[in-house]
Coordinates of C-alpha atoms in Angstrom, one line a residue:
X1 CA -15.3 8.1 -24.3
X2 CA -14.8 6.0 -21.5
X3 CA -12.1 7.7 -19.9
X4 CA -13.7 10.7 -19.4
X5 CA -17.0 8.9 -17.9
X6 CA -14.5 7.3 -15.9
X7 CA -13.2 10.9 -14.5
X8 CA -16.6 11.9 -13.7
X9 CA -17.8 8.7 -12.5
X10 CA -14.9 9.6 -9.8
X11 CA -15.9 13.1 -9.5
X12 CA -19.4 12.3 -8.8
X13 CA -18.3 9.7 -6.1
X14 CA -15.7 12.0 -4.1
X15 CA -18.5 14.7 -4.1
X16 CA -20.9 12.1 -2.8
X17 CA -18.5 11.1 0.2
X18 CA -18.1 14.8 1.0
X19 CA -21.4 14.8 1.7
X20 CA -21.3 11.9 3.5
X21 CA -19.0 13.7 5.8
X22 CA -20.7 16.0 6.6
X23 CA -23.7 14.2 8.1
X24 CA -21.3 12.2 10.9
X25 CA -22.2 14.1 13.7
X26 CA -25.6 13.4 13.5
X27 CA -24.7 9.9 13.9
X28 CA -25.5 8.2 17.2
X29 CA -23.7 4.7 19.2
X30 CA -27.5 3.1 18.0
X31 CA -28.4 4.1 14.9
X32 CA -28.5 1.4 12.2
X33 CA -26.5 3.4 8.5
X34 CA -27.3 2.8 5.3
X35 CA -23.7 1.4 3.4
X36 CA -22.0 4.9 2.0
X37 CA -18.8 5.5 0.5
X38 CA -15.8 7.8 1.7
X39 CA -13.0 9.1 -0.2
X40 CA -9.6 10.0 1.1
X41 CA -6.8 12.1 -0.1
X42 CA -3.4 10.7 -2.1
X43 CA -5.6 7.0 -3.1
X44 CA -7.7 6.2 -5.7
X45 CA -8.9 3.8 -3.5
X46 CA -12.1 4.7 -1.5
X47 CA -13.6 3.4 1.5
X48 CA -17.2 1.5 1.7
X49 CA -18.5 2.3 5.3
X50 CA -20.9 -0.6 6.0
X51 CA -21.6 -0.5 10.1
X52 CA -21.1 1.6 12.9
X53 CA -19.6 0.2 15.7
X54 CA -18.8 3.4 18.0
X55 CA -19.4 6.5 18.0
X56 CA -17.7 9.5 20.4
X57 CA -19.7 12.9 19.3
X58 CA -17.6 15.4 17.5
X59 CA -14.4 13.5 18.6
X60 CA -14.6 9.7 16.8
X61 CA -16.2 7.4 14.2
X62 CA -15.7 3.9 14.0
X63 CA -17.1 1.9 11.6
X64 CA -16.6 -1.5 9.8
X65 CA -15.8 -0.9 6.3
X66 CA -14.1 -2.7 3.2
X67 CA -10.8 -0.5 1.4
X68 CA -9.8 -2.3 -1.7
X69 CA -11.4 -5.3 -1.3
X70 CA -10.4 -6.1 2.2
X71 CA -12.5 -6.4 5.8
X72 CA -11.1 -3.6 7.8
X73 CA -12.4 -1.3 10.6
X74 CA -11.7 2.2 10.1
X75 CA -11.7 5.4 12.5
X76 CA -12.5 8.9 12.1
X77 CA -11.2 11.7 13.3
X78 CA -12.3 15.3 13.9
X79 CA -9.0 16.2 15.4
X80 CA -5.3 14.9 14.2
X81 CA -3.8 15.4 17.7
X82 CA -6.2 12.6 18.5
X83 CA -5.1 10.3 15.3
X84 CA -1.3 11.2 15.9
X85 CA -1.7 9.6 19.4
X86 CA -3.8 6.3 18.1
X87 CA -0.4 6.1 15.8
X88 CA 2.0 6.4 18.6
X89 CA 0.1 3.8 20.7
X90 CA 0.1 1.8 17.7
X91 CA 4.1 2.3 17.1
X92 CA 4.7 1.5 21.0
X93 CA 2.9 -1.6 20.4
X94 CA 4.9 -2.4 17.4
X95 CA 8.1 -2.2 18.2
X96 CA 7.4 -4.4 21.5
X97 CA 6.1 -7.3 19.0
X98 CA 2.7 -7.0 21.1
X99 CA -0.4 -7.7 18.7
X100 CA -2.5 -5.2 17.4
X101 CA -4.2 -4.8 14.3
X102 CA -2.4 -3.8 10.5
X103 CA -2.3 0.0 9.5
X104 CA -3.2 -0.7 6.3
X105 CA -3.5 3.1 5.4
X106 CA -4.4 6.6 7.1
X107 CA -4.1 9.9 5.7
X108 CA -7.3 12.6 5.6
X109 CA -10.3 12.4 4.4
X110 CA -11.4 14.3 0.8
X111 CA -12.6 18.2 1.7
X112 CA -13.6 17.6 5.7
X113 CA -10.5 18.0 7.5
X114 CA -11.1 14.7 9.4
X115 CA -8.1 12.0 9.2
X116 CA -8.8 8.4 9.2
X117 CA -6.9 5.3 10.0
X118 CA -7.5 2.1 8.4
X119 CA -6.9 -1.1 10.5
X120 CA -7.2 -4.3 8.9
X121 CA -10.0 -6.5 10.7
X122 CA -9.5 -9.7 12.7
X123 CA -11.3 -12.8 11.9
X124 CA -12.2 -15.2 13.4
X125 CA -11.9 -13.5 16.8
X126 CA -14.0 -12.1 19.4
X127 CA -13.7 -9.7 22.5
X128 CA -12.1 -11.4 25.7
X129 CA -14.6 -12.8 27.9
X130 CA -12.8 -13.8 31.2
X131 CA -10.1 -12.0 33.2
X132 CA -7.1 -14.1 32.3
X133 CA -5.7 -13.1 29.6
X134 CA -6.9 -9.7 30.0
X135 CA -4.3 -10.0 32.8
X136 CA -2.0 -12.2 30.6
X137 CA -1.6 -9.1 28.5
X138 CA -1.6 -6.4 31.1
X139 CA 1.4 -7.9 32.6
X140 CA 3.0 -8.6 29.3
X141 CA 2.3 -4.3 28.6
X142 CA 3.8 -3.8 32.2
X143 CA 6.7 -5.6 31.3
X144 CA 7.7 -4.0 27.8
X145 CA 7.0 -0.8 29.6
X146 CA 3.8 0.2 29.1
X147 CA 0.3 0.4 29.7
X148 CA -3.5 0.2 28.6
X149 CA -5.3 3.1 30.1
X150 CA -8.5 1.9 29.4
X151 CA -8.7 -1.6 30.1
X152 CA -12.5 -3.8 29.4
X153 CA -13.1 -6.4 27.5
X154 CA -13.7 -4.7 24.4
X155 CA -10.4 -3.3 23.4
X156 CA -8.9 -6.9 23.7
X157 CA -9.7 -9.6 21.1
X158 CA -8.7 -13.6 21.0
X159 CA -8.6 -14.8 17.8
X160 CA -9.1 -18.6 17.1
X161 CA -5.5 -19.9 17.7
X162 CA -5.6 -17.9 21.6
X163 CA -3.5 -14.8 20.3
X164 CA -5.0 -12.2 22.2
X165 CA -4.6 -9.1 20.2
X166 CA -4.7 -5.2 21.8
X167 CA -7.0 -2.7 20.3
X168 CA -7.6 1.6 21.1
X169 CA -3.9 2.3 20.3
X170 CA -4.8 6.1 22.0
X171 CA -5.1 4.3 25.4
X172 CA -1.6 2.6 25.2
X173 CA 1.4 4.4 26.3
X174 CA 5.1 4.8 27.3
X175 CA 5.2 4.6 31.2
X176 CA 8.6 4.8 32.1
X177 CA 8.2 5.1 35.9
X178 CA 6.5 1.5 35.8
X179 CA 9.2 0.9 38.0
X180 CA 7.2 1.8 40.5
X181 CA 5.5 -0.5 42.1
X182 CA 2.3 2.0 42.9
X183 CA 2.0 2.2 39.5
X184 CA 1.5 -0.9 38.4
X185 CA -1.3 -1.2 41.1
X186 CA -3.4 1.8 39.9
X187 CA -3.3 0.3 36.4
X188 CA -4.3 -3.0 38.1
X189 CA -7.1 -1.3 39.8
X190 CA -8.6 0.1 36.6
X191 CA -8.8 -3.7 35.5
X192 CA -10.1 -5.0 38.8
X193 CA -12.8 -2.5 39.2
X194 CA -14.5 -4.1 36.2
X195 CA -14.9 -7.4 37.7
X196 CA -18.3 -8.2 39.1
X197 CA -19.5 -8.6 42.8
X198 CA -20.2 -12.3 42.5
X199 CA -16.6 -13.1 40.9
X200 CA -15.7 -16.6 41.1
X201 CA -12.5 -15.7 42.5
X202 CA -11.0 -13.5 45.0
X203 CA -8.6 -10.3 44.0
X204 CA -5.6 -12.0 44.8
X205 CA -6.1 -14.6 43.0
X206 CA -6.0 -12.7 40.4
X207 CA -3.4 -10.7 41.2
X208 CA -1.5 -14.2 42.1
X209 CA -2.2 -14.5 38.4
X210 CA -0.4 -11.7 37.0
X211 CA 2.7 -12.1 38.6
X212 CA 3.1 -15.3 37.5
X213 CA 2.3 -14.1 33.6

């Protein structure tokens, strides 16, 4: 009856995203994937892996994926002390009302021991392209009392109404002797080192900039 092709029709797809797991190390940052399906623990719901955006070997998967109809980029992980700190990042973030992608669900993975986290994915937006706001939103994370500690373009998006949003939840976190002014400067640097030999403007412009924000 249909039920029971139903149950097997489930069966056959959580043992197909088993297998699925286990052929993500041989992944690489360049390698084009064919679309495959994942299935996680405590959800009916499974997850359509469609790209893959980053990989970190035997650490990290990124991919974008749809999860119940929905755009969303999911990570991977081998270890859960590594998820448990993208969810405190994430918390941090939270609770000081700075934007970062919806947890729209993360729990582990079906028979691999690897825990994922689903974000929901931003669109329109794309990754910051000019210093700016990068610093707009550094100072705005110095201020609430924390800090990005890995600070390029890519882990900050602006969407189409300017709302610059904070990505890699890991890097984010609790830094209470900001108070410190040599702190704030060795943050700073990590951002400043990025900037190119022909920049436009000088460093203290920039760092006019930033206290102003």
């Amino acid at each position: 009856n249909l039920k029971f092709w139903r149950k097997v029709s489930r069966r056959a797809l959580k043992l197909y995203a088993k297998i699925q797991c286990k052929n993500l190390n041989a992944l690489t940052p360049s390698q084009s994937i064919k679309p495959f399906w994942l299935s996680c623990t405590n959800t009916t719901h499974l997850i359509h892996c469609q790209q893959l955006i980053r990989v970190v070997p035997n650490k990290r998967w990124v991919f974008f994926a749809t999860w119940q109809s929905r755009e969303t980029v999911i990570k991977l992980f081998k270890h859960v002390r590594h998820a448990e700190k993208e969810l405190q990042g994430h918390q941090l973030l939270n609770k000081t009302n700075i934007a970062t992608p919806d947890i729209l669900f993360h729990g582990w993975l079906q028979g691999e021991g690897l825990y994922v986290i689903i974000y929901a994915r931003i669109t329109p937006a794309h990754t910051v392209s000019e210093r700016w706001p990068q610093l707009h939103i550094t100072a705005t994370l110095h201020q609430a009392g924390l800090q990005h500690n890995d600070p390029h373009f890519k882990n900050f998006l602006i969407t189409a109404q300017q709302k610059i949003i904070v990505l890699d939840c890991a890097a984010v976190s609790k830094n209470t002797r900001l108070k410190s002014i040599n702190d704030y400067h060795k943050n700073l640097a990590q951002l400043f080192v990025q900037l190119p030999a022909n920049s436009v403007f000088p460093i203290e412009e920039y760092y006019r900039f930033y206290l102003q924000a």
